[in-house]
Amino acid sequence: YPGELTSAKEICTKYLTPFDATARVMQIMAKKNLLKAEHGVHGGYQIIRDLAKVSFLELTEMILGPVKIADCFLDSHCEIISSCNIISPVNAINQKINELFDKVSIRSLVEPEIHRSNTPKIEINTSKLNVFNKEPRHGNKFNDKRRLKESSI
């Protein structure tokens, strides 16, 4: 909690996370001024920023780097990027993910019962996705068996 001093070991014990990874992430967050590190016998980490003003996108990028669903967005060494037919829709999905992550505050994630009404709701319109609108293929063994079973009921 903000203002409280907590060690990496206490976090690991409470949330059952591996110590090495937790300690590395906390060091990164301290370098990025989200946490303050107190060294010494009674040391630990203290949250020094308002978690309501820190987005999930900011935290994710702080720890992992840019959020991307495909490597080709940041790597111009892709051999087929000039003729790629999926880069535009994948880029649009990546942008929506970043927009969503940017709307979600860390505080709303760590205190969900208090901030549940402030968390953006995700709505997916599946009517535009052809995958969900297709009729079952004929000649498929699974569909043939299912139709046979349904007709015998």
Steps between C-alpha positions, in 0.01 A plus 500: 500500500618856435718633780575155645842340484489146361777257411519285190490197731170616656349545153617151398356343814164675465451445126700177455728651235860397430749714691750571221238622251317704764820664622603586140160655423508702821850626413375610158203678657738677740721614211189633322394691817187301571657360817761634740761253618606517866824308555610341824381248756152649524489599133254427227299679236242774532249614236570867429257573215122521500396162355179658367723699263715207386346310210534129438666595170764709678575221748513233229732708282710582806563131563475332159549779248254601227175301485477325166327189376747444216873562479480661157362826642833591652729294280537634149708196403192298404541370146130517408394821675452686169258235371347389832122479478433478874711785633215752482245296703766381745618857544139607570464226762831601658384863515171398670691291755726797578198731532332258741817452707539878517145543640550251784672638808716284724289610796188359335678165466635478855182632661230363266216501753535876547560595137298240312264761354795704365658212310428511125269227379615296203239448231573289196272516200531153348253569219781647290727202548437255217629213713187514716250546215594204283269207465650161588691348210341201334705188455683551828492179708429689822210697350359192321498302828345794687223543240433125501479502881270808501268351237461177697386682815 
